[in-house]
Amino acid sequence: MHKAGFVNIIGNPNVGKSTLMNALVGERLSIITSKAQTTRHRIMGIVNGEDFQIVYTDTPGIVNPHYKLHEQMMGFVNNALEDADLFLLVTEVGETFKNQEVLTKIVNSTTPVILVINKIDLSNQQVISEKIDYWQKQIPRAIVVPASATERFNIDTIFDHIINLLPENPPYFPKDELTDRSMRFFVSEIIREKLLLFYQKEIPYSCEVAVESYEEKEGVDNIHAVIFVERESQKAILIGHQGKSIKKVGIEARKDIEEFTGKKCFLNLYIKVMKDWRNSDRALKQFGYQTD
């Protein structure tokens, strides 16, 4: 008997969905920062065993759209609601689910649900117990698991529940695949993570990263990437005084890329202005956000 299925990870921004997925997959596939809305795309992580294949998908955090970009991000969420074999619904002790429509779809579906109350290391037992009771009433069929993705507490318990709930299917992907995304994609995500870490306010959310060329050579990769911003003033902030800010982004991104690929790399970063790209259908399609 072989089990295989799509385990779709859904939740509000900043509840640790990406950290949880990375812990379950055992690889750093989704970017992790302390800022909300770090995940913009739907990212798959594939875990294989002798008699199972789990296809995790980390979806963008649920938001109320202010740009066409947000609408496309919510399109990824809605697609995940339709094709899941199992929902991994991630919340945390101190937060309320923001989108009642999404929650209602999950409650009314027949798809199994594992509800993870993440970040319990930041709370106390009484509050955690109250939250478990609350969610058990909200979704009676759900398996509720308190966990800490950063501390890896109850990760094995979540994994065991997933295996038990997977349907019988042949593998969807070759057994040696880890993800459906290309190396270019992960390089752009690593660079975008540094923008989220090193810049404040609206700047990182106004940025998109595209890898224009990725040349693999023996022992070293040559990578040319463009950071797109919406205004000239944002470009100046990214560059910083005497180019120090963008140089820091490049240095730190290169370190993580080399760790991810296991090879040395030369990383060249350029900055271009693409006005109002977050509301441009053409730009969003270029950056891979179209869900239809």
PDB file of C-alpha atoms in Angstrom:
ATOM      1  CA  MET A   1       0.000   0.000   0.000  1.00  0.00           C
ATOM      2  CA  HIS A   2       1.396   3.402  -1.009  1.00  0.00           C
ATOM      3  CA  LYS A   3       0.094   6.711   0.332  1.00  0.00           C
ATOM      4  CA  ALA A   4       0.460  10.098  -1.343  1.00  0.00           C
ATOM      5  CA  GLY A   5      -1.295  13.440  -1.088  1.00  0.00           C
ATOM      6  CA  PHE A   6      -1.189  17.206  -1.039  1.00  0.00           C
ATOM      7  CA  VAL A   7      -0.894  18.723   2.439  1.00  0.00           C
ATOM      8  CA  ASN A   8      -1.753  22.392   2.046  1.00  0.00           C
ATOM      9  CA  ILE A   9      -0.469  24.741   4.754  1.00  0.00           C
ATOM     10  CA  ILE A  10      -2.819  27.679   5.358  1.00  0.00           C
ATOM     11  CA  GLY A  11      -2.929  30.484   7.928  1.00  0.00           C
ATOM     12  CA  ASN A  12      -2.630  34.161   8.679  1.00  0.00           C
ATOM     13  CA  PRO A  13       0.630  35.996   7.978  1.00  0.00           C
ATOM     14  CA  ASN A  14       3.343  35.729  10.610  1.00  0.00           C
ATOM     15  CA  VAL A  15       2.106  32.565  12.373  1.00  0.00           C
ATOM     16  CA  GLY A  16       5.174  30.549  11.389  1.00  0.00           C
ATOM     17  CA  LYS A  17       3.796  28.587   8.407  1.00  0.00           C
ATOM     18  CA  SER A  18       7.087  28.680   6.550  1.00  0.00           C
ATOM     19  CA  THR A  19       9.078  27.655   9.621  1.00  0.00           C
ATOM     20  CA  LEU A  20       6.705  24.733  10.115  1.00  0.00           C
ATOM     21  CA  MET A  21       6.990  23.628   6.496  1.00  0.00           C
ATOM     22  CA  ASN A  22      10.777  23.813   6.576  1.00  0.00           C
ATOM     23  CA  ALA A  23      10.786  21.727   9.761  1.00  0.00           C
ATOM     24  CA  LEU A  24       8.513  19.107   8.188  1.00  0.00           C
ATOM     25  CA  VAL A  25      10.456  18.972   4.915  1.00  0.00           C
ATOM     26  CA  GLY A  26      13.882  19.161   6.520  1.00  0.00           C
ATOM     27  CA  GLU A  27      15.041  21.789   4.039  1.00  0.00           C
ATOM     28  CA  ARG A  28      14.934  25.588   3.954  1.00  0.00           C
ATOM     29  CA  LEU A  29      12.461  26.047   1.107  1.00  0.00           C
ATOM     30  CA  SER A  30      10.281  28.936   2.326  1.00  0.00           C
ATOM     31  CA  ILE A  31      11.808  32.221   3.416  1.00  0.00           C
ATOM     32  CA  ILE A  32      11.472  33.069   7.081  1.00  0.00           C
ATOM     33  CA  THR A  33      11.505  36.566   8.555  1.00  0.00           C
ATOM     34  CA  SER A  34       9.738  38.285  11.429  1.00  0.00           C
ATOM     35  CA  LYS A  35       7.731  40.379   8.979  1.00  0.00           C
ATOM     36  CA  ALA A  36       4.271  39.459   7.693  1.00  0.00           C
ATOM     37  CA  GLN A  37       3.569  38.526   4.059  1.00  0.00           C
ATOM     38  CA  THR A  38       6.950  36.918   3.485  1.00  0.00           C
ATOM     39  CA  THR A  39       5.513  34.095   1.362  1.00  0.00           C
ATOM     40  CA  ARG A  40       4.103  35.405  -1.940  1.00  0.00           C
ATOM     41  CA  HIS A  41       4.001  32.240  -4.017  1.00  0.00           C
ATOM     42  CA  ARG A  42       2.743  28.733  -3.475  1.00  0.00           C
ATOM     43  CA  ILE A  43       5.832  26.660  -2.700  1.00  0.00           C
ATOM     44  CA  MET A  44       5.918  22.860  -2.726  1.00  0.00           C
ATOM     45  CA  GLY A  45       8.175  20.707  -0.565  1.00  0.00           C
ATOM     46  CA  ILE A  46       8.168  16.973  -1.250  1.00  0.00           C
ATOM     47  CA  VAL A  47       8.976  14.311   1.345  1.00  0.00           C
ATOM     48  CA  ASN A  48       9.343  10.684   0.243  1.00  0.00           C
ATOM     49  CA  GLY A  49       9.437   7.396   2.116  1.00  0.00           C
ATOM     50  CA  GLU A  50       9.320   3.810   0.960  1.00  0.00           C
ATOM     51  CA  ASP A  51       5.528   3.729   1.080  1.00  0.00           C
ATOM     52  CA  PHE A  52       4.510   7.393   1.096  1.00  0.00           C
ATOM     53  CA  GLN A  53       4.930  10.770  -0.593  1.00  0.00           C
ATOM     54  CA  ILE A  54       3.870  13.979   1.138  1.00  0.00           C
ATOM     55  CA  VAL A  55       3.573  17.086  -1.040  1.00  0.00           C
ATOM     56  CA  TYR A  56       3.526  20.079   1.293  1.00  0.00           C
ATOM     57  CA  THR A  57       2.437  23.412  -0.148  1.00  0.00           C
ATOM     58  CA  ASP A  58       3.136  26.632   1.734  1.00  0.00           C
ATOM     59  CA  THR A  59       0.628  29.259   0.638  1.00  0.00           C
ATOM     60  CA  PRO A  60       0.830  33.034   1.134  1.00  0.00           C
ATOM     61  CA  GLY A  61      -0.557  34.330   4.410  1.00  0.00           C
ATOM     62  CA  ILE A  62      -4.221  35.282   4.228  1.00  0.00           C
ATOM     63  CA  VAL A  63      -4.612  39.028   3.587  1.00  0.00           C
ATOM     64  CA  ASN A  64      -7.304  41.534   2.675  1.00  0.00           C
ATOM     65  CA  PRO A  65      -6.169  42.611  -0.816  1.00  0.00           C
ATOM     66  CA  HIS A  66      -4.915  46.175  -1.326  1.00  0.00           C
ATOM     67  CA  TYR A  67      -3.087  45.511  -4.605  1.00  0.00           C
ATOM     68  CA  LYS A  68      -3.525  43.173  -7.550  1.00  0.00           C
ATOM     69  CA  LEU A  69      -0.499  41.373  -6.129  1.00  0.00           C
ATOM     70  CA  HIS A  70      -2.536  40.543  -3.016  1.00  0.00           C
ATOM     71  CA  GLU A  71      -5.412  39.312  -5.189  1.00  0.00           C
ATOM     72  CA  GLN A  72      -3.041  36.920  -6.952  1.00  0.00           C
ATOM     73  CA  MET A  73      -1.627  35.774  -3.601  1.00  0.00           C
ATOM     74  CA  MET A  74      -5.149  35.000  -2.397  1.00  0.00           C
ATOM     75  CA  GLY A  75      -5.669  33.132  -5.671  1.00  0.00           C
ATOM     76  CA  PHE A  76      -2.917  30.738  -4.562  1.00  0.00           C
ATOM     77  CA  VAL A  77      -4.751  30.284  -1.240  1.00  0.00           C
ATOM     78  CA  ASN A  78      -8.084  29.583  -2.939  1.00  0.00           C
ATOM     79  CA  ASN A  79      -6.459  27.044  -5.252  1.00  0.00           C
ATOM     80  CA  ALA A  80      -4.972  25.358  -2.194  1.00  0.00           C
ATOM     81  CA  LEU A  81      -8.449  25.116  -0.658  1.00  0.00           C
ATOM     82  CA  GLU A  82      -9.691  23.231  -3.705  1.00  0.00           C
ATOM     83  CA  ASP A  83      -6.981  20.625  -4.298  1.00  0.00           C
ATOM     84  CA  ALA A  84      -5.941  19.631  -0.765  1.00  0.00           C
ATOM     85  CA  ASP A  85      -5.998  16.059   0.482  1.00  0.00           C
ATOM     86  CA  LEU A  86      -5.304  17.422   3.947  1.00  0.00           C
ATOM     87  CA  PHE A  87      -5.345  20.906   5.468  1.00  0.00           C
ATOM     88  CA  LEU A  88      -2.581  21.905   7.840  1.00  0.00           C
ATOM     89  CA  LEU A  89      -4.202  24.983   9.369  1.00  0.00           C
ATOM     90  CA  VAL A  90      -1.638  27.002  11.314  1.00  0.00           C
ATOM     91  CA  THR A  91      -2.540  29.485  14.010  1.00  0.00           C
ATOM     92  CA  GLU A  92      -0.941  30.722  17.209  1.00  0.00           C
ATOM     93  CA  VAL A  93      -2.119  31.342  20.744  1.00  0.00           C
ATOM     94  CA  GLY A  94      -2.670  35.076  20.609  1.00  0.00           C
ATOM     95  CA  GLU A  95      -4.222  35.530  17.166  1.00  0.00           C
ATOM     96  CA  THR A  96      -7.663  35.441  15.596  1.00  0.00           C
ATOM     97  CA  PHE A  97      -8.264  34.036  12.124  1.00  0.00           C
ATOM     98  CA  LYS A  98      -8.620  37.081   9.862  1.00  0.00           C
ATOM     99  CA  ASN A  99     -10.564  35.753   6.877  1.00  0.00           C
ATOM    100  CA  GLN A 100     -13.885  34.224   7.855  1.00  0.00           C
ATOM    101  CA  GLU A 101     -14.617  33.190   4.273  1.00  0.00           C
ATOM    102  CA  VAL A 102     -11.524  30.984   4.114  1.00  0.00           C
ATOM    103  CA  LEU A 103     -12.235  29.515   7.547  1.00  0.00           C
ATOM    104  CA  THR A 104     -15.839  28.767   6.560  1.00  0.00           C
ATOM    105  CA  LYS A 105     -14.662  26.912   3.444  1.00  0.00           C
ATOM    106  CA  ILE A 106     -12.394  24.754   5.569  1.00  0.00           C
ATOM    107  CA  VAL A 107     -15.096  24.106   8.182  1.00  0.00           C
ATOM    108  CA  ASN A 108     -17.664  23.148   5.525  1.00  0.00           C
ATOM    109  CA  SER A 109     -15.358  20.900   3.522  1.00  0.00           C
ATOM    110  CA  THR A 110     -14.907  17.187   4.138  1.00  0.00           C
ATOM    111  CA  THR A 111     -11.115  17.395   3.800  1.00  0.00           C
ATOM    112  CA  PRO A 112      -9.276  16.269   6.972  1.00  0.00           C
ATOM    113  CA  VAL A 113      -7.782  19.057   9.094  1.00  0.00           C
ATOM    114  CA  ILE A 114      -4.783  19.126  11.389  1.00  0.00           C
ATOM    115  CA  LEU A 115      -4.907  22.417  13.269  1.00  0.00           C
ATOM    116  CA  VAL A 116      -1.496  23.447  14.575  1.00  0.00           C
ATOM    117  CA  ILE A 117      -1.317  25.967  17.406  1.00  0.00           C
ATOM    118  CA  ASN A 118       2.215  27.203  16.799  1.00  0.00           C
ATOM    119  CA  LYS A 119       4.632  29.168  19.004  1.00  0.00           C
ATOM    120  CA  ILE A 120       3.410  27.610  22.266  1.00  0.00           C
ATOM    121  CA  ASP A 121       6.899  28.201  23.687  1.00  0.00           C
ATOM    122  CA  LEU A 122       5.822  31.854  23.958  1.00  0.00           C
ATOM    123  CA  SER A 123       2.726  31.111  26.067  1.00  0.00           C
ATOM    124  CA  ASN A 124       1.560  29.208  29.172  1.00  0.00           C
ATOM    125  CA  GLN A 125      -0.360  25.980  29.701  1.00  0.00           C
ATOM    126  CA  GLN A 126      -3.686  27.543  30.722  1.00  0.00           C
ATOM    127  CA  VAL A 127      -3.875  29.784  27.662  1.00  0.00           C
ATOM    128  CA  ILE A 128      -2.819  26.897  25.392  1.00  0.00           C
ATOM    129  CA  SER A 129      -5.521  24.622  26.865  1.00  0.00           C
ATOM    130  CA  GLU A 130      -8.161  27.313  26.318  1.00  0.00           C
ATOM    131  CA  LYS A 131      -7.047  27.717  22.701  1.00  0.00           C
ATOM    132  CA  ILE A 132      -7.182  23.960  22.101  1.00  0.00           C
ATOM    133  CA  ASP A 133     -10.773  23.873  23.414  1.00  0.00           C
ATOM    134  CA  TYR A 134     -11.693  26.891  21.281  1.00  0.00           C
ATOM    135  CA  TRP A 135     -10.457  25.344  18.043  1.00  0.00           C
ATOM    136  CA  GLN A 136     -11.930  21.944  18.822  1.00  0.00           C
ATOM    137  CA  LYS A 137     -15.336  23.642  18.992  1.00  0.00           C
ATOM    138  CA  GLN A 138     -14.701  25.676  15.821  1.00  0.00           C
ATOM    139  CA  ILE A 139     -13.679  22.614  13.762  1.00  0.00           C
ATOM    140  CA  PRO A 140     -14.891  19.473  15.584  1.00  0.00           C
ATOM    141  CA  ARG A 141     -13.339  17.072  13.057  1.00  0.00           C
ATOM    142  CA  ALA A 142      -9.886  18.667  13.367  1.00  0.00           C
ATOM    143  CA  ILE A 143      -6.930  17.096  15.114  1.00  0.00           C
ATOM    144  CA  VAL A 144      -5.570  19.950  17.241  1.00  0.00           C
ATOM    145  CA  VAL A 145      -1.835  19.867  17.956  1.00  0.00           C
ATOM    146  CA  PRO A 146       0.032  22.450  20.075  1.00  0.00           C
ATOM    147  CA  ALA A 147       3.522  22.886  18.652  1.00  0.00           C
ATOM    148  CA  SER A 148       6.617  25.022  18.305  1.00  0.00           C
ATOM    149  CA  ALA A 149       8.183  24.881  14.863  1.00  0.00           C
ATOM    150  CA  THR A 150      11.302  26.774  15.951  1.00  0.00           C
ATOM    151  CA  GLU A 151      11.872  24.377  18.882  1.00  0.00           C
ATOM    152  CA  ARG A 152      10.714  21.385  16.793  1.00  0.00           C
ATOM    153  CA  PHE A 153       8.233  20.480  19.555  1.00  0.00           C
ATOM    154  CA  ASN A 154       5.532  18.055  18.341  1.00  0.00           C
ATOM    155  CA  ILE A 155       6.840  18.077  14.743  1.00  0.00           C
ATOM    156  CA  ASP A 156       7.021  14.263  14.849  1.00  0.00           C
ATOM    157  CA  THR A 157       3.448  14.131  16.188  1.00  0.00           C
ATOM    158  CA  ILE A 158       2.202  16.278  13.285  1.00  0.00           C
ATOM    159  CA  PHE A 159       4.111  14.079  10.838  1.00  0.00           C
ATOM    160  CA  ASP A 160       2.563  10.892  12.262  1.00  0.00           C
ATOM    161  CA  HIS A 161      -0.949  12.352  11.965  1.00  0.00           C
ATOM    162  CA  ILE A 162      -0.234  13.337   8.350  1.00  0.00           C
ATOM    163  CA  ILE A 163       0.899   9.811   7.454  1.00  0.00           C
ATOM    164  CA  ASN A 164      -2.250   8.344   9.029  1.00  0.00           C
ATOM    165  CA  LEU A 165      -4.530  10.715   7.101  1.00  0.00           C
ATOM    166  CA  LEU A 166      -2.874  10.449   3.661  1.00  0.00           C
ATOM    167  CA  PRO A 167      -5.036   8.744   1.004  1.00  0.00           C
ATOM    168  CA  GLU A 168      -3.830   5.727  -0.955  1.00  0.00           C
ATOM    169  CA  ASN A 169      -2.236   7.001  -4.169  1.00  0.00           C
ATOM    170  CA  PRO A 170       0.854   6.390  -6.279  1.00  0.00           C
ATOM    171  CA  PRO A 171       3.572   9.093  -6.074  1.00  0.00           C
ATOM    172  CA  TYR A 172       2.773  12.355  -7.855  1.00  0.00           C
ATOM    173  CA  PHE A 173       6.433  13.295  -8.387  1.00  0.00           C
ATOM    174  CA  PRO A 174       9.674  11.385  -8.975  1.00  0.00           C
ATOM    175  CA  LYS A 175      11.066  10.081  -5.706  1.00  0.00           C
ATOM    176  CA  ASP A 176      14.265  12.147  -5.936  1.00  0.00           C
ATOM    177  CA  GLU A 177      12.475  15.499  -6.248  1.00  0.00           C
ATOM    178  CA  LEU A 178      12.473  17.881  -3.281  1.00  0.00           C
ATOM    179  CA  THR A 179      10.376  20.698  -4.756  1.00  0.00           C
ATOM    180  CA  ASP A 180       8.632  21.806  -7.930  1.00  0.00           C
ATOM    181  CA  ARG A 181      10.536  25.110  -7.932  1.00  0.00           C
ATOM    182  CA  SER A 182      13.731  25.925  -9.832  1.00  0.00           C
ATOM    183  CA  MET A 183      17.053  27.026  -8.369  1.00  0.00           C
ATOM    184  CA  ARG A 184      16.435  30.479  -9.866  1.00  0.00           C
ATOM    185  CA  PHE A 185      13.265  30.754  -7.802  1.00  0.00           C
ATOM    186  CA  PHE A 186      15.034  29.943  -4.533  1.00  0.00           C
ATOM    187  CA  VAL A 187      17.858  32.351  -5.303  1.00  0.00           C
ATOM    188  CA  SER A 188      15.317  35.145  -5.831  1.00  0.00           C
ATOM    189  CA  GLU A 189      13.583  34.186  -2.563  1.00  0.00           C
ATOM    190  CA  ILE A 190      16.863  34.280  -0.633  1.00  0.00           C
ATOM    191  CA  ILE A 191      17.590  37.764  -1.984  1.00  0.00           C
ATOM    192  CA  ARG A 192      14.047  38.901  -1.143  1.00  0.00           C
ATOM    193  CA  GLU A 193      14.463  37.567   2.379  1.00  0.00           C
ATOM    194  CA  LYS A 194      17.470  39.854   2.874  1.00  0.00           C
ATOM    195  CA  LEU A 195      15.427  42.831   1.677  1.00  0.00           C
ATOM    196  CA  LEU A 196      12.802  41.993   4.283  1.00  0.00           C
ATOM    197  CA  LEU A 197      15.448  41.712   6.978  1.00  0.00           C
ATOM    198  CA  PHE A 198      17.534  44.791   6.192  1.00  0.00           C
ATOM    199  CA  TYR A 199      14.942  47.414   5.151  1.00  0.00           C
ATOM    200  CA  GLN A 200      12.034  48.953   7.009  1.00  0.00           C
ATOM    201  CA  LYS A 201       8.415  49.991   6.414  1.00  0.00           C
ATOM    202  CA  GLU A 202       7.142  49.736   2.835  1.00  0.00           C
ATOM    203  CA  ILE A 203      10.499  49.262   1.085  1.00  0.00           C
ATOM    204  CA  PRO A 204      10.748  45.444   1.103  1.00  0.00           C
ATOM    205  CA  TYR A 205       7.085  45.024   0.161  1.00  0.00           C
ATOM    206  CA  SER A 206       7.624  47.255  -2.882  1.00  0.00           C
ATOM    207  CA  CYS A 207      10.424  44.998  -4.145  1.00  0.00           C
ATOM    208  CA  GLU A 208      10.391  41.995  -6.448  1.00  0.00           C
ATOM    209  CA  VAL A 209      13.441  39.956  -7.427  1.00  0.00           C
ATOM    210  CA  ALA A 210      14.053  38.281 -10.774  1.00  0.00           C
ATOM    211  CA  VAL A 211      17.099  36.192 -11.700  1.00  0.00           C
ATOM    212  CA  GLU A 212      18.033  37.266 -15.225  1.00  0.00           C
ATOM    213  CA  SER A 213      20.829  34.762 -15.741  1.00  0.00           C
ATOM    214  CA  TYR A 214      22.121  31.717 -13.877  1.00  0.00           C
ATOM    215  CA  GLU A 215      25.292  30.270 -15.363  1.00  0.00           C
ATOM    216  CA  GLU A 216      26.545  27.071 -13.788  1.00  0.00           C
ATOM    217  CA  LYS A 217      30.256  26.362 -14.069  1.00  0.00           C
ATOM    218  CA  GLU A 218      32.471  23.807 -12.411  1.00  0.00           C
ATOM    219  CA  GLY A 219      32.850  24.853  -8.783  1.00  0.00           C
ATOM    220  CA  VAL A 220      31.107  28.224  -9.156  1.00  0.00           C
ATOM    221  CA  ASP A 221      27.810  29.723 -10.342  1.00  0.00           C
ATOM    222  CA  ASN A 222      27.488  33.173 -11.932  1.00  0.00           C
ATOM    223  CA  ILE A 223      24.178  34.791 -11.023  1.00  0.00           C
ATOM    224  CA  HIS A 224      22.753  38.101 -12.229  1.00  0.00           C
ATOM    225  CA  ALA A 225      19.617  39.255 -10.408  1.00  0.00           C
ATOM    226  CA  VAL A 226      17.444  42.358 -10.684  1.00  0.00           C
ATOM    227  CA  ILE A 227      15.597  43.957  -7.786  1.00  0.00           C
ATOM    228  CA  PHE A 228      12.556  45.819  -9.081  1.00  0.00           C
ATOM    229  CA  VAL A 229      11.132  48.759  -7.120  1.00  0.00           C
ATOM    230  CA  GLU A 230       8.231  51.101  -7.815  1.00  0.00           C
ATOM    231  CA  ARG A 231       9.895  54.507  -7.406  1.00  0.00           C
ATOM    232  CA  GLU A 232      13.283  56.182  -7.848  1.00  0.00           C
ATOM    233  CA  SER A 233      13.288  57.169  -4.177  1.00  0.00           C
ATOM    234  CA  GLN A 234      13.052  53.480  -3.230  1.00  0.00           C
ATOM    235  CA  LYS A 235      15.977  52.699  -5.499  1.00  0.00           C
ATOM    236  CA  ALA A 236      18.091  55.304  -3.680  1.00  0.00           C
ATOM    237  CA  ILE A 237      17.178  53.806  -0.283  1.00  0.00           C
ATOM    238  CA  LEU A 238      18.064  50.298  -1.470  1.00  0.00           C
ATOM    239  CA  ILE A 239      21.477  51.425  -2.684  1.00  0.00           C
ATOM    240  CA  GLY A 240      22.229  53.349   0.503  1.00  0.00           C
ATOM    241  CA  HIS A 241      25.133  55.672   1.225  1.00  0.00           C
ATOM    242  CA  GLN A 242      28.026  54.839  -1.121  1.00  0.00           C
ATOM    243  CA  GLY A 243      26.250  51.601  -2.041  1.00  0.00           C
ATOM    244  CA  LYS A 244      26.767  50.080   1.399  1.00  0.00           C
ATOM    245  CA  SER A 245      23.186  48.871   1.874  1.00  0.00           C
ATOM    246  CA  ILE A 246      22.865  46.909  -1.360  1.00  0.00           C
ATOM    247  CA  LYS A 247      26.391  45.549  -0.869  1.00  0.00           C
ATOM    248  CA  LYS A 248      25.288  44.089   2.486  1.00  0.00           C
ATOM    249  CA  VAL A 249      22.273  42.451   0.808  1.00  0.00           C
ATOM    250  CA  GLY A 250      24.568  40.903  -1.797  1.00  0.00           C
ATOM    251  CA  ILE A 251      27.081  39.591   0.740  1.00  0.00           C
ATOM    252  CA  GLU A 252      24.470  37.986   3.003  1.00  0.00           C
ATOM    253  CA  ALA A 253      22.428  36.581   0.110  1.00  0.00           C
ATOM    254  CA  ARG A 254      25.556  35.054  -1.446  1.00  0.00           C
ATOM    255  CA  LYS A 255      26.373  33.247   1.808  1.00  0.00           C
ATOM    256  CA  ASP A 256      22.911  31.668   1.944  1.00  0.00           C
ATOM    257  CA  ILE A 257      22.911  30.802  -1.763  1.00  0.00           C
ATOM    258  CA  GLU A 258      26.248  29.032  -1.385  1.00  0.00           C
ATOM    259  CA  GLU A 259      24.921  27.114   1.613  1.00  0.00           C
ATOM    260  CA  PHE A 260      21.771  26.175  -0.323  1.00  0.00           C
ATOM    261  CA  THR A 261      23.568  25.060  -3.492  1.00  0.00           C
ATOM    262  CA  GLY A 262      26.741  23.699  -1.940  1.00  0.00           C
ATOM    263  CA  LYS A 263      28.803  25.722  -4.434  1.00  0.00           C
ATOM    264  CA  LYS A 264      30.603  29.028  -4.606  1.00  0.00           C
ATOM    265  CA  CYS A 265      28.804  31.783  -6.486  1.00  0.00           C
ATOM    266  CA  PHE A 266      29.349  35.255  -7.887  1.00  0.00           C
ATOM    267  CA  LEU A 267      26.212  37.314  -7.296  1.00  0.00           C
ATOM    268  CA  ASN A 268      25.617  40.552  -9.175  1.00  0.00           C
ATOM    269  CA  LEU A 269      22.644  42.656  -8.097  1.00  0.00           C
ATOM    270  CA  TYR A 270      21.016  45.415 -10.148  1.00  0.00           C
ATOM    271  CA  ILE A 271      18.121  47.705  -9.258  1.00  0.00           C
ATOM    272  CA  LYS A 272      15.483  48.823 -11.741  1.00  0.00           C
ATOM    273  CA  VAL A 273      12.322  50.912 -11.394  1.00  0.00           C
ATOM    274  CA  MET A 274       9.061  49.369 -12.623  1.00  0.00           C
ATOM    275  CA  LYS A 275       6.348  51.828 -11.673  1.00  0.00           C
ATOM    276  CA  ASP A 276       3.345  50.414  -9.784  1.00  0.00           C
ATOM    277  CA  TRP A 277       4.279  46.806 -10.589  1.00  0.00           C
ATOM    278  CA  ARG A 278       2.043  45.497  -7.783  1.00  0.00           C
ATOM    279  CA  ASN A 279      -1.014  46.695  -9.718  1.00  0.00           C
ATOM    280  CA  SER A 280       0.200  45.700 -13.186  1.00  0.00           C
ATOM    281  CA  ASP A 281      -1.260  42.526 -14.720  1.00  0.00           C
ATOM    282  CA  ARG A 282       1.643  42.355 -17.148  1.00  0.00           C
ATOM    283  CA  ALA A 283       4.281  42.662 -14.422  1.00  0.00           C
ATOM    284  CA  LEU A 284       2.541  40.137 -12.159  1.00  0.00           C
ATOM    285  CA  LYS A 285       2.427  37.647 -15.005  1.00  0.00           C
ATOM    286  CA  GLN A 286       6.122  38.278 -15.694  1.00  0.00           C
ATOM    287  CA  PHE A 287       6.915  37.554 -12.041  1.00  0.00           C
ATOM    288  CA  GLY A 288       4.867  34.347 -12.015  1.00  0.00           C
ATOM    289  CA  TYR A 289       1.889  35.456  -9.946  1.00  0.00           C
ATOM    290  CA  GLN A 290      -0.902  34.599 -12.379  1.00  0.00           C
ATOM    291  CA  THR A 291      -3.012  31.791 -10.917  1.00  0.00           C
ATOM    292  CA  ASP A 292      -5.204  31.098 -13.950  1.00  0.00           C
TER     293      ASP A 292
END
